[in-house]
Short mmCIF file of C-alpha atoms in Angstrom, two decimals:
data_model
loop_
_atom_site.label_atom_id
_atom_site.label_comp_id
_atom_site.label_asym_id
_atom_site.label_seq_id
_atom_site.Cartn_x
_atom_site.Cartn_y
_atom_site.Cartn_z
CA MET G 8 -120.48 184.75 -57.46
CA ALA G 9 -120.57 184.39 -61.04
CA ALA G 10 -122.74 182.09 -62.44
CA PRO G 11 -121.64 178.79 -64.05
CA SER G 12 -122.83 179.93 -67.54
CA SER G 13 -120.44 183.13 -67.29
CA THR G 14 -117.60 183.03 -70.12
CA PRO G 15 -114.22 183.09 -68.08
CA ALA G 16 -113.75 186.35 -69.26
CA MET G 17 -116.80 187.63 -67.34
CA GLN G 18 -116.28 185.58 -64.24
CA GLN G 19 -112.84 187.39 -63.83
CA TYR G 20 -115.02 190.99 -64.66
CA LEU G 21 -117.52 189.57 -61.33
CA GLU G 22 -114.64 188.56 -59.04
CA LEU G 23 -113.19 192.50 -59.85
CA LYS G 24 -116.58 194.33 -59.44
CA ALA G 25 -117.49 192.03 -56.42
CA GLN G 26 -113.42 193.69 -54.83
CA HIS G 27 -114.89 197.36 -55.59
CA PRO G 28 -118.24 197.49 -55.29
CA ASP G 29 -118.50 201.28 -54.64
CA CYS G 30 -116.15 202.16 -58.07
CA LEU G 31 -117.56 202.05 -61.74
CA LEU G 32 -115.39 199.26 -63.35
CA PHE G 33 -113.11 200.31 -66.26
CA TYR G 34 -112.12 196.87 -67.44
CA ARG G 35 -109.57 196.53 -70.09
CA MET G 36 -110.46 194.90 -73.30
CA GLY G 37 -108.04 195.00 -76.00
CA ASP G 38 -108.00 198.58 -77.31
CA PHE G 39 -111.13 199.59 -75.18
CA TYR G 40 -112.17 199.95 -71.55
CA GLU G 41 -115.41 198.24 -71.15
CA LEU G 42 -118.39 198.55 -68.47
CA PHE G 43 -121.06 196.53 -67.63
CA PHE G 44 -124.25 195.52 -65.84
CA ASP G 45 -125.31 198.37 -63.85
CA ASP G 46 -121.87 200.20 -64.24
CA ALA G 47 -122.59 200.17 -67.97
CA ALA G 48 -126.33 201.73 -67.46
CA GLU G 49 -124.82 204.73 -65.16
CA ALA G 50 -121.78 205.77 -67.11
CA SER G 51 -123.57 205.88 -70.50
CA ARG G 52 -126.22 208.20 -69.17
CA ILE G 53 -123.41 210.06 -67.65
CA LEU G 54 -121.27 210.04 -70.73
CA ASP G 55 -124.06 209.95 -72.95
CA ILE G 56 -122.65 207.21 -74.71
CA ALA G 57 -124.21 204.62 -76.47
CA LEU G 58 -125.51 201.64 -74.17
CA THR G 59 -126.08 198.30 -75.85
CA LYS G 60 -125.22 194.87 -75.24
CA ARG G 61 -122.81 192.07 -74.95
CA GLY G 62 -123.36 188.17 -74.65
CA ARG G 63 -126.35 186.50 -71.30
CA HIS G 64 -125.74 186.66 -67.36
CA ASP G 65 -128.76 184.64 -65.65
CA GLY G 66 -130.89 184.37 -68.21
CA GLU G 67 -130.65 188.35 -69.44
CA ASP G 68 -128.98 190.49 -71.38
CA ILE G 69 -126.09 191.96 -69.92
CA PRO G 70 -125.91 195.66 -70.65
CA MET G 71 -122.54 197.36 -71.78
CA CYS G 72 -120.63 200.57 -73.02
CA GLY G 73 -117.19 200.95 -73.56
CA VAL G 74 -114.74 203.79 -74.38
CA PRO G 75 -111.59 204.28 -76.40
CA ALA G 76 -108.51 203.22 -74.01
CA HIS G 77 -106.25 205.84 -75.98
CA ALA G 78 -108.71 208.76 -74.81
CA HIS G 79 -110.40 207.48 -71.53
CA GLU G 80 -108.99 210.51 -69.66
CA ALA G 81 -111.27 212.34 -71.23
CA TYR G 82 -114.20 209.99 -70.06
CA LEU G 83 -112.57 210.20 -66.43
CA GLU G 84 -112.83 213.63 -66.73
CA LYS G 85 -116.86 213.33 -66.41
CA LEU G 86 -117.51 210.65 -64.43
CA ILE G 87 -115.01 212.29 -61.35
CA ARG G 88 -116.64 215.55 -62.07
CA ALA G 89 -120.02 213.92 -61.38
CA GLY G 90 -118.80 212.36 -58.06
CA ARG G 91 -117.94 208.65 -59.41
CA ARG G 92 -115.38 206.77 -58.26
CA VAL G 93 -113.16 204.62 -60.96
CA ALA G 94 -111.31 201.26 -60.36
CA LEU G 95 -109.13 200.66 -63.22
CA ALA G 96 -108.29 197.13 -63.87
CA GLU G 97 -105.91 196.42 -67.26
CA GLN G 98 -104.10 193.17 -68.58
CA MET G 99 -101.84 192.51 -66.94
CA GLU G 100 -100.47 190.24 -70.03
CA ASP G 101 -100.80 189.57 -73.21
CA PRO G 102 -102.92 187.05 -75.13
CA ALA G 103 -100.09 184.98 -76.13
CA GLU G 104 -99.23 184.85 -72.51
CA ALA G 105 -102.44 183.49 -71.56
CA LYS G 106 -102.46 180.60 -74.19
CA LYS G 107 -99.44 179.67 -72.95
CA ARG G 108 -101.74 178.82 -69.51
CA GLY G 109 -104.48 176.54 -71.93
CA ALA G 110 -105.78 177.24 -74.92
CA LYS G 111 -109.46 178.47 -72.96
CA SER G 112 -107.27 180.61 -70.49
CA VAL G 113 -108.55 184.66 -69.68
CA VAL G 114 -106.08 187.17 -70.40
CA ARG G 115 -105.37 188.06 -66.96
CA ARG G 116 -106.09 191.23 -65.59
CA ASP G 117 -106.73 193.42 -61.76
CA VAL G 118 -107.09 196.74 -60.41
CA VAL G 119 -103.95 198.72 -60.67
CA ARG G 120 -105.85 201.94 -59.51
CA LEU G 121 -108.74 203.42 -58.08
CA ILE G 122 -109.56 206.75 -59.27
CA THR G 123 -111.31 209.42 -57.18
CA PRO G 124 -111.59 213.06 -56.86
CA GLY G 125 -108.87 213.55 -54.40
CA THR G 126 -106.07 211.39 -55.73
CA LEU G 127 -106.45 212.88 -59.63
CA THR G 128 -102.29 212.89 -60.60
CA GLU G 129 -103.09 213.98 -64.43
CA ASP G 130 -103.00 217.52 -66.01
CA SER G 131 -106.25 216.54 -68.15
CA LEU G 132 -107.95 215.72 -64.73
CA LEU G 133 -106.54 218.09 -62.60
CA GLU G 134 -107.36 222.29 -62.56
CA ALA G 135 -103.84 223.62 -63.12
CA ARG G 136 -103.93 226.62 -61.28
CA ALA G 137 -105.68 225.23 -58.12
CA ALA G 138 -104.71 222.72 -55.49
CA ASN G 139 -106.81 218.86 -55.44
CA TYR G 140 -106.99 218.13 -51.64
CA LEU G 141 -107.68 214.96 -50.07
CA VAL G 142 -109.14 215.58 -46.07
CA CYS G 143 -108.87 213.26 -43.40
CA ILE G 144 -110.58 213.87 -40.50
CA ALA G 145 -109.72 212.17 -36.85
CA GLN G 146 -111.33 212.18 -33.31
CA GLU G 147 -109.18 214.24 -30.35
CA LYS G 148 -110.33 214.42 -26.79
CA GLU G 149 -111.75 218.25 -27.30
CA SER G 150 -111.12 218.80 -31.07
CA LEU G 151 -110.78 217.43 -34.52
CA ALA G 152 -107.47 216.46 -36.26
CA VAL G 153 -107.60 217.43 -40.01
CA ALA G 154 -104.96 216.30 -42.41
CA TRP G 155 -104.79 217.39 -46.23
CA MET G 156 -102.06 216.04 -48.84
CA ASP G 157 -102.32 217.13 -52.82
CA ILE G 158 -100.83 213.89 -54.30
CA SER G 159 -100.26 215.51 -57.37
CA THR G 160 -98.02 217.93 -55.95
CA ALA G 161 -97.06 216.24 -53.07
CA GLU G 162 -98.24 218.78 -50.21
CA PHE G 163 -98.84 217.32 -47.03
CA CYS G 164 -100.00 218.91 -43.59
CA VAL G 165 -101.99 218.32 -40.61
CA THR G 166 -103.34 220.25 -37.91
CA SER G 167 -105.96 220.45 -35.08
CA VAL G 168 -109.07 222.92 -35.01
CA ALA G 169 -112.50 223.40 -32.90
CA SER G 170 -115.65 221.08 -34.49
CA SER G 171 -116.89 225.14 -34.85
CA ALA G 172 -113.68 226.08 -37.03
CA LEU G 173 -113.93 222.85 -39.66
CA ALA G 174 -115.81 224.12 -42.14
CA ALA G 175 -113.86 227.31 -42.11
CA LEU G 176 -110.92 224.84 -42.74
CA LEU G 177 -112.47 222.90 -45.59
CA ALA G 178 -113.88 226.09 -47.53
CA ARG G 179 -110.25 227.23 -47.25
CA LEU G 180 -108.72 223.92 -48.77
CA SER G 181 -111.98 223.54 -51.27
CA ALA G 182 -111.57 219.89 -50.24
CA LYS G 183 -111.97 217.46 -53.01
CA GLU G 184 -112.49 214.53 -51.16
CA ILE G 185 -112.95 214.26 -47.40
CA LEU G 186 -112.22 210.84 -45.16
CA LEU G 187 -113.69 210.28 -42.36
CA ALA G 188 -114.65 207.53 -39.56
CA ASP G 189 -117.94 206.29 -39.49
CA THR G 190 -118.03 207.08 -35.32
CA LEU G 191 -117.39 210.48 -35.98
CA TRP G 192 -120.53 211.17 -38.73
CA GLU G 193 -123.35 212.53 -35.76
CA ARG G 194 -120.75 214.83 -34.19
CA VAL G 195 -119.62 216.81 -37.92
CA ALA G 196 -122.54 216.68 -39.46
CA GLU G 197 -123.42 219.85 -39.70
CA SER G 198 -119.79 221.17 -40.35
CA LEU G 199 -120.06 218.55 -43.51
CA SER G 200 -123.31 219.70 -44.76
CA GLU G 201 -121.73 221.48 -48.38
CA TRP G 202 -119.28 218.37 -48.73
CA LYS G 203 -121.16 215.22 -49.00
CA SER G 204 -120.38 214.36 -52.13
CA GLY G 205 -116.82 214.21 -51.50
CA LEU G 206 -117.55 212.18 -48.35
CA SER G 207 -116.08 208.86 -48.41
CA LEU G 208 -116.77 207.20 -44.85
CA GLN G 209 -114.25 204.55 -43.34
CA PRO G 210 -114.07 201.94 -40.39
CA ALA G 211 -112.85 203.48 -37.26
CA SER G 212 -110.26 200.84 -36.88
CA LEU G 213 -108.40 202.20 -39.65
CA PHE G 214 -107.87 205.70 -37.54
CA GLU G 215 -106.46 203.62 -34.36
CA PRO G 216 -103.26 205.76 -33.31
CA LYS G 217 -100.56 202.95 -32.84
CA ARG G 218 -101.61 201.26 -36.15
CA CYS G 219 -101.43 204.65 -37.29
CA GLU G 220 -97.98 205.91 -36.35
CA ARG G 221 -96.97 202.35 -37.56
CA LEU G 222 -97.98 202.77 -41.32
CA LEU G 223 -96.26 206.33 -41.13
CA LYS G 224 -92.43 205.02 -39.75
CA GLU G 225 -92.85 202.20 -42.32
CA ALA G 226 -93.39 205.06 -44.84
CA TYR G 227 -91.11 207.25 -43.81
CA ALA G 228 -88.47 204.47 -42.99
CA VAL G 229 -88.15 205.91 -39.57
CA THR G 230 -88.36 204.90 -35.94
CA SER G 231 -90.00 207.84 -34.81
CA LEU G 232 -91.92 210.84 -35.75
CA GLU G 233 -90.11 213.12 -33.30
CA ALA G 234 -88.28 214.65 -35.87
CA PHE G 235 -91.13 215.49 -38.18
CA GLY G 236 -92.31 217.74 -35.17
CA GLN G 237 -94.74 217.38 -32.17
CA PHE G 238 -98.05 215.75 -33.20
CA SER G 239 -101.24 214.73 -31.28
CA ALA G 240 -102.21 211.00 -31.35
CA GLY G 241 -105.37 212.86 -33.81
CA GLU G 242 -102.54 213.87 -36.12
CA VAL G 243 -100.97 210.58 -36.16
CA ALA G 244 -104.44 208.94 -36.82
CA ALA G 245 -105.42 211.61 -39.47
CA CYS G 246 -102.41 211.33 -41.09
CA GLY G 247 -102.02 207.97 -40.92
CA ALA G 248 -105.38 206.94 -42.02
CA LEU G 249 -104.97 209.64 -45.39
CA LEU G 250 -101.63 207.75 -46.25
CA ASP G 251 -103.28 203.86 -46.15
CA TYR G 252 -105.74 205.47 -47.95
CA VAL G 253 -103.31 206.80 -50.61
CA LYS G 254 -101.62 203.70 -50.86
CA LEU G 255 -105.31 201.75 -51.52
CA THR G 256 -106.01 203.95 -54.42
CA GLN G 257 -102.10 203.75 -56.28
CA LYS G 258 -101.75 200.29 -55.23
CA THR G 259 -98.72 199.59 -55.33
CA ALA G 260 -97.52 202.66 -56.43
CA LEU G 261 -96.88 205.82 -54.14
CA PRO G 262 -96.31 209.21 -55.23
CA ARG G 263 -93.16 210.89 -53.38
CA LEU G 264 -94.23 211.41 -49.86
CA THR G 265 -92.84 214.89 -47.78
CA PRO G 266 -93.29 214.21 -44.08
CA PRO G 267 -96.33 215.79 -42.55
CA ARG G 268 -96.09 218.95 -41.60
CA ARG G 269 -98.16 220.50 -38.97
CA GLU G 270 -99.62 223.75 -38.89
CA GLN G 271 -99.78 225.70 -36.25
CA PRO G 272 -103.43 226.32 -34.72
CA GLY G 273 -104.43 229.79 -35.77
CA ALA G 274 -101.23 230.58 -37.54
CA HIS G 275 -103.83 231.66 -40.95
CA MET G 276 -107.02 233.54 -40.51
CA ALA G 277 -110.29 231.14 -40.82
CA ILE G 278 -112.54 232.88 -43.01
CA ASP G 279 -116.03 230.14 -43.20
CA ALA G 280 -117.22 229.45 -46.65
CA ALA G 281 -120.15 232.13 -46.26
CA THR G 282 -117.59 235.26 -46.14
CA LEU G 283 -115.44 233.52 -48.57
CA ARG G 284 -118.13 233.30 -51.30
CA ASN G 285 -119.76 236.86 -50.19
CA LEU G 286 -115.86 238.49 -50.45
CA GLU G 287 -115.70 236.85 -53.91
CA ILE G 288 -112.19 236.26 -53.46
CA THR G 289 -111.44 233.04 -55.88
CA GLN G 290 -114.94 233.13 -57.61
CA CYS G 291 -117.80 235.25 -57.95
CA LEU G 292 -121.42 234.53 -56.40
CA ASN G 293 -122.19 233.24 -60.01
CA GLY G 294 -119.46 230.41 -59.53
CA GLN G 295 -117.57 232.47 -62.09
CA LYS G 296 -113.68 233.01 -61.23
CA GLN G 297 -113.32 236.12 -63.79
CA GLY G 298 -114.13 239.39 -61.72
CA SER G 299 -113.69 237.54 -58.31
CA LEU G 300 -110.19 238.91 -56.55
CA LEU G 301 -107.67 236.52 -57.38
CA SER G 302 -108.48 237.18 -61.03
CA VAL G 303 -107.63 240.61 -60.64
CA ILE G 304 -104.37 240.59 -58.29
CA ASP G 305 -103.58 237.23 -60.46
CA ARG G 306 -100.02 238.33 -62.61
CA THR G 307 -98.17 234.66 -61.91
CA VAL G 308 -97.01 232.79 -64.78
CA THR G 309 -96.41 229.79 -63.37
CA ALA G 310 -99.37 226.96 -62.55
CA SER G 311 -97.88 226.82 -59.04
CA GLY G 312 -96.88 230.22 -58.51
CA ALA G 313 -100.83 230.41 -59.05
CA ARG G 314 -101.98 228.12 -56.50
CA ARG G 315 -99.97 229.52 -53.70
CA LEU G 316 -101.22 233.18 -54.32
CA ALA G 317 -104.58 231.38 -54.27
CA SER G 318 -104.00 229.98 -50.78
CA MET G 319 -102.13 233.35 -49.72
CA LEU G 320 -105.63 234.93 -50.20
CA ILE G 321 -107.85 232.26 -48.73
CA ALA G 322 -105.69 231.73 -45.75
CA PRO G 323 -103.48 235.33 -44.56
CA LEU G 324 -101.14 235.04 -42.24
CA THR G 325 -101.78 236.19 -38.86
CA GLU G 326 -97.99 235.95 -37.55
CA PRO G 327 -96.36 239.13 -37.79
CA GLN G 328 -92.74 237.78 -38.25
CA ARG G 329 -93.94 235.44 -41.19
CA ILE G 330 -95.92 238.76 -42.31
CA ALA G 331 -92.76 240.93 -42.36
CA ALA G 332 -90.98 238.39 -43.80
CA ARG G 333 -93.04 238.14 -46.69
CA GLN G 334 -93.52 241.83 -47.45
CA ARG G 335 -89.46 242.15 -47.13
CA GLY G 336 -89.57 239.80 -50.19
CA VAL G 337 -92.21 241.69 -51.86
CA ALA G 338 -90.63 245.43 -51.51
CA PHE G 339 -87.27 244.01 -52.78
CA PHE G 340 -88.73 242.65 -56.00
CA VAL G 341 -90.99 246.04 -56.12
CA GLU G 342 -87.46 248.62 -56.11
CA ARG G 343 -85.88 246.54 -58.50
CA GLU G 344 -87.80 246.40 -61.29
CA ALA G 345 -85.40 245.48 -63.90
CA LEU G 346 -85.02 242.09 -61.91
CA ARG G 347 -88.32 241.13 -61.44
CA GLY G 348 -88.94 241.51 -65.01
CA GLU G 349 -85.56 239.05 -65.32
CA ILE G 350 -86.99 236.53 -63.13
CA ARG G 351 -90.23 236.65 -64.67
CA ARG G 352 -88.85 235.79 -67.70
CA HIS G 353 -87.22 232.65 -66.21
CA LEU G 354 -90.62 232.26 -65.00
CA HIS G 355 -92.16 231.67 -68.22
CA GLN G 356 -90.26 228.69 -68.83
CA CYS G 357 -91.04 226.84 -66.17
CA PRO G 358 -93.55 224.18 -66.64
CA ASP G 359 -95.67 222.31 -63.90
CA VAL G 360 -92.57 220.42 -62.39
CA GLU G 361 -94.59 219.36 -58.78
CA ARG G 362 -96.87 217.80 -61.28
CA ALA G 363 -94.59 216.12 -63.48
CA CYS G 364 -92.54 214.63 -60.74
CA THR G 365 -95.31 213.24 -59.17
CA ARG G 366 -96.24 211.74 -62.39
CA LEU G 367 -92.53 209.92 -62.71
CA LEU G 368 -92.47 208.53 -59.51
CA LEU G 369 -95.66 207.20 -59.99
CA GLY G 370 -94.88 205.47 -63.37
CA ARG G 371 -97.47 207.54 -65.13
CA GLY G 372 -94.90 209.93 -66.38
CA GLY G 373 -93.50 210.24 -69.91
CA PRO G 374 -91.12 211.98 -71.38
CA ARG G 375 -92.47 215.70 -71.40
CA ASP G 376 -92.83 214.55 -68.00
CA LEU G 377 -88.79 214.35 -67.92
CA LEU G 378 -88.58 217.21 -70.36
CA ALA G 379 -90.45 219.30 -67.71
CA VAL G 380 -88.33 218.68 -64.94
CA LYS G 381 -84.81 219.80 -67.11
CA ALA G 382 -86.86 222.77 -67.77
CA GLY G 383 -88.13 223.32 -64.72
CA LEU G 384 -84.63 222.99 -62.71
CA SER G 385 -82.91 225.33 -66.07
CA ALA G 386 -85.02 228.28 -65.27
CA ALA G 387 -84.24 227.61 -61.36
CA ARG G 388 -80.45 227.69 -61.93
CA ASP G 389 -80.99 230.80 -64.14
CA ILE G 390 -83.24 232.44 -61.66
CA GLY G 391 -80.93 231.70 -58.32
CA ALA G 392 -78.37 233.15 -60.97
CA ALA G 393 -79.76 236.31 -61.23
CA LEU G 394 -80.40 236.20 -57.45
CA ALA G 395 -76.91 236.14 -56.85
CA ARG G 396 -75.86 239.01 -58.35
CA ALA G 397 -78.57 241.22 -56.51
CA ASP G 398 -77.82 242.53 -53.39
CA ALA G 399 -79.05 243.11 -49.92
CA LEU G 400 -81.37 239.90 -50.48
CA PRO G 401 -84.03 239.06 -47.89
CA GLU G 402 -83.37 236.03 -45.97
CA THR G 403 -86.04 234.17 -47.37
CA LEU G 404 -84.69 234.88 -50.79
CA GLU G 405 -81.14 234.00 -49.83
CA ARG G 406 -82.57 230.60 -48.47
CA SER G 407 -84.62 230.30 -51.91
CA MET G 408 -81.14 230.99 -53.79
CA ASN G 409 -79.35 228.50 -52.24
CA ALA G 410 -81.69 226.00 -52.82
CA LEU G 411 -81.91 226.54 -56.61
CA ALA G 412 -78.33 225.80 -57.42
CA GLY G 413 -76.21 222.12 -57.91
CA GLN G 414 -79.02 220.60 -60.75
CA ASP G 415 -76.10 221.17 -63.83
CA THR G 416 -75.08 217.72 -63.76
CA LEU G 417 -78.72 216.17 -64.04
CA ILE G 418 -79.76 219.04 -66.74
CA ALA G 419 -77.22 218.05 -68.68
CA ILE G 420 -78.29 214.10 -68.87
CA LEU G 421 -81.87 214.90 -69.39
CA ALA G 422 -80.35 217.31 -71.96
CA SER G 423 -78.34 215.01 -74.24
CA ALA G 424 -81.50 211.69 -73.33
CA ILE G 425 -84.77 212.98 -74.34
CA ARG G 426 -85.15 215.04 -77.88
CA ALA G 427 -87.36 218.36 -77.67
CA ASP G 428 -89.74 217.10 -80.09
CA CYS G 429 -90.69 213.69 -78.46
CA GLY G 430 -93.56 212.33 -77.90
CA LEU G 431 -96.57 212.21 -74.65
CA PHE G 432 -95.14 208.39 -73.55
CA ALA G 433 -92.80 207.44 -76.65
#
């Protein structure tokens, strides 16, 4: 409770901080985000910035530090990499509007977003060529239900695994943040020994299957989840609790949502964390990516392609039909060097459309993200046209060709509305 001697602005800060005790509170003050009390001491140490004082509270000086609002993402990156969560409190009105309510009225502020390791969307906070998974684990009768989402690309999947296979799945996903019912901790503690820094224990009530089913139906505006597949009660709980956490962190904004896709148990080879390390698939034993299998064979020219290749190596297919379909696609391009070269040239013009779309739908995008969408659609159109001229397309490529057509109108609208040399946000 704020002391009566606190200034109105400090009372407001303390009220917002009380609502988010597990986060560092970035409190917008004009052109800066400021932190106070213990948050300031911790942030100044991690960020290596000056710790000063501002005002007094309960007879003591108030520790304070701040970062420029225009460059705050660079500081957020350091805090997130240090395992911290950040609550972003913005000014919801300008000082002139506040004065209309009275000479001593404080500018209204509110937390507009919680920034956590598994809920990042900005390019500056993300690794371009790697997925950023938020994982949620729920109880099943004899196993565990695991849902995962990359908010930056809207990928959303769920499966069920034996407790003994949990660590291998988390290693495959390289989970950045893990949600877990507090009542489930003792059962899975050993499997999560390497993931404690990214663990977020949640009340078991948030995993109640009927509640989670209702949340999913509301999010997708459907009366039944059967159109998305057959899910167990535990899988519904994992998906619903994950979605609820995303809504909590994004506040009023939600990313575009693809329906959860159920991954059949056993569809991918399970490789445990120790084996992944020893095989040096994505990074070497010294922690460096250079020299790993991925670094040697990665010739992809798009960020999304790099993410896809990494997932293929970490989780090889086990179903013969899917393996054969992939091989037919590879053989098609191996045999057609000219076509392969043409498509690679078009792909070179394709930015990270998945992440640009998510930022736009969350209200965090700008003109450059719209240009990225235009460039991606243009590249897709050209790739589709190149495939249409080819003969003997495998079925998977034929489906891709058909999906790439029909965006000429949107391309023209974006081209006419946005200059190629536009700024990031204006």
